[in-house]
Coordinates of C-alpha atoms in Angstrom, one line a residue:
X1 CA -0.5 0.9 0.8
X2 CA -3.0 2.0 -1.7
X3 CA -6.8 1.9 -1.9
X4 CA -9.4 3.0 -4.3
X5 CA -11.2 6.3 -3.5
X6 CA -14.9 7.1 -4.0
X7 CA -14.1 8.0 -7.6
X8 CA -12.3 4.7 -8.3
X9 CA -8.8 6.2 -8.4
X10 CA -6.0 4.4 -6.7
X11 CA -4.5 6.6 -4.0
X12 CA -1.8 6.1 -1.3
X13 CA -3.3 5.7 2.1
X14 CA -0.3 4.7 4.3
X15 CA 3.3 5.6 4.0
X16 CA 6.6 4.1 5.3
X17 CA 9.9 6.0 5.3
X18 CA 12.5 4.5 3.1
X19 CA 15.8 5.8 1.9
X20 CA 15.1 4.4 -1.6
X21 CA 12.5 5.5 -4.0
X22 CA 10.1 3.2 -5.8
X23 CA 10.0 3.3 -9.6
X24 CA 6.9 4.1 -11.5
X25 CA 4.2 1.5 -12.2
X26 CA 4.8 -0.4 -15.4
X27 CA 2.1 -1.0 -18.0
X28 CA 1.7 -4.6 -16.7
X29 CA 1.3 -3.2 -13.2
X30 CA -1.4 -0.8 -14.3
X31 CA -3.1 -3.6 -16.3
X32 CA -3.1 -5.8 -13.1
X33 CA -4.5 -2.9 -11.0
X34 CA -7.4 -2.4 -13.4
X35 CA -8.2 -6.1 -13.4
X36 CA -7.9 -6.2 -9.6
X37 CA -10.2 -3.2 -9.2
X38 CA -12.8 -4.9 -11.5
X39 CA -12.7 -8.1 -9.5
X40 CA -13.1 -6.3 -6.2
X41 CA -16.1 -4.3 -7.6
X42 CA -17.7 -7.5 -9.0
X43 CA -17.6 -9.1 -5.5
X44 CA -18.6 -5.9 -3.6
X45 CA -15.2 -5.7 -1.9
X46 CA -13.9 -2.5 -3.4
X47 CA -14.3 -0.6 -0.1
X48 CA -12.6 -3.4 1.8
X49 CA -9.3 -4.4 0.1
X50 CA -6.5 -2.5 -1.5
X51 CA -2.9 -3.1 -2.5
X52 CA 0.4 -3.1 -0.6
X53 CA 4.0 -3.1 -1.8
X54 CA 6.2 -5.9 -0.7
X55 CA 8.8 -4.1 1.4
X56 CA 11.6 -6.7 0.6
X57 CA 13.2 -9.5 2.5
X58 CA 15.1 -7.1 4.8
X59 CA 11.8 -5.9 6.4
X60 CA 11.4 -7.3 9.8
X61 CA 7.6 -7.1 9.5
X62 CA 4.9 -5.6 11.6
X63 CA 1.4 -6.3 12.6
X64 CA -1.0 -3.3 12.7
X65 CA -4.4 -3.3 14.3
X66 CA -6.8 -0.6 15.4
X67 CA -8.4 -0.4 18.8
X68 CA -10.9 2.5 19.0
X69 CA -9.1 5.4 17.5
X70 CA -5.6 4.1 18.2
X71 CA -3.5 2.3 15.5
X72 CA -1.2 -0.2 17.3
X73 CA 1.9 -1.6 15.5
X74 CA 3.8 -4.5 16.8
X75 CA 7.3 -5.6 15.6
X76 CA 8.4 -9.3 15.8
X77 CA 10.3 -8.5 19.0
X78 CA 7.1 -7.4 20.6
X79 CA 5.4 -10.8 20.2
X80 CA 5.3 -13.3 23.1
X81 CA 8.2 -15.8 23.0
X82 CA 5.6 -18.6 22.8
X83 CA 4.5 -17.3 19.4
X84 CA 7.1 -19.0 17.1
X85 CA 5.3 -19.2 13.8
X86 CA 2.0 -18.6 12.1
X87 CA 0.4 -19.6 8.8
X88 CA 0.4 -17.2 5.9
X89 CA -1.6 -17.2 2.7
X90 CA 0.0 -18.1 -0.6
X91 CA 1.1 -15.4 -2.9
X92 CA 1.0 -15.7 -6.7
X93 CA 3.3 -13.7 -8.8
X94 CA 1.7 -12.4 -12.0
X95 CA 3.9 -12.8 -15.1
X96 CA 5.2 -9.5 -16.3
X97 CA 4.7 -7.5 -13.1
X98 CA 7.7 -5.7 -11.6
X99 CA 9.7 -8.1 -9.6
X100 CA 10.0 -5.6 -6.7
X101 CA 6.3 -5.5 -6.1
X102 CA 3.9 -8.2 -4.8
X103 CA 0.2 -7.5 -4.9
X104 CA -2.2 -9.4 -2.7
X105 CA -5.6 -9.3 -1.1

């Protein structure tokens, strides 16, 4: 995950171990990030939202929330059996962006 610091620079804020290494951002990625940053600032949301890399279809997923000073992560196997499905937002791919990355709010 990345977020914008007080100086407006995009900085990594959370890390996940992976045996593979991401490639560098393309020019289209950087162009999108600048537009995204401007839209967040326009709406006063630049301190609230950031960017996350789509980990790929192999990723089982997790849900992280904070309670007090504790960050709690749940894997799908941790969810109650009664919880079978949930709604998710629609993602829109931006033409020209790297296909291994998906950016969202």
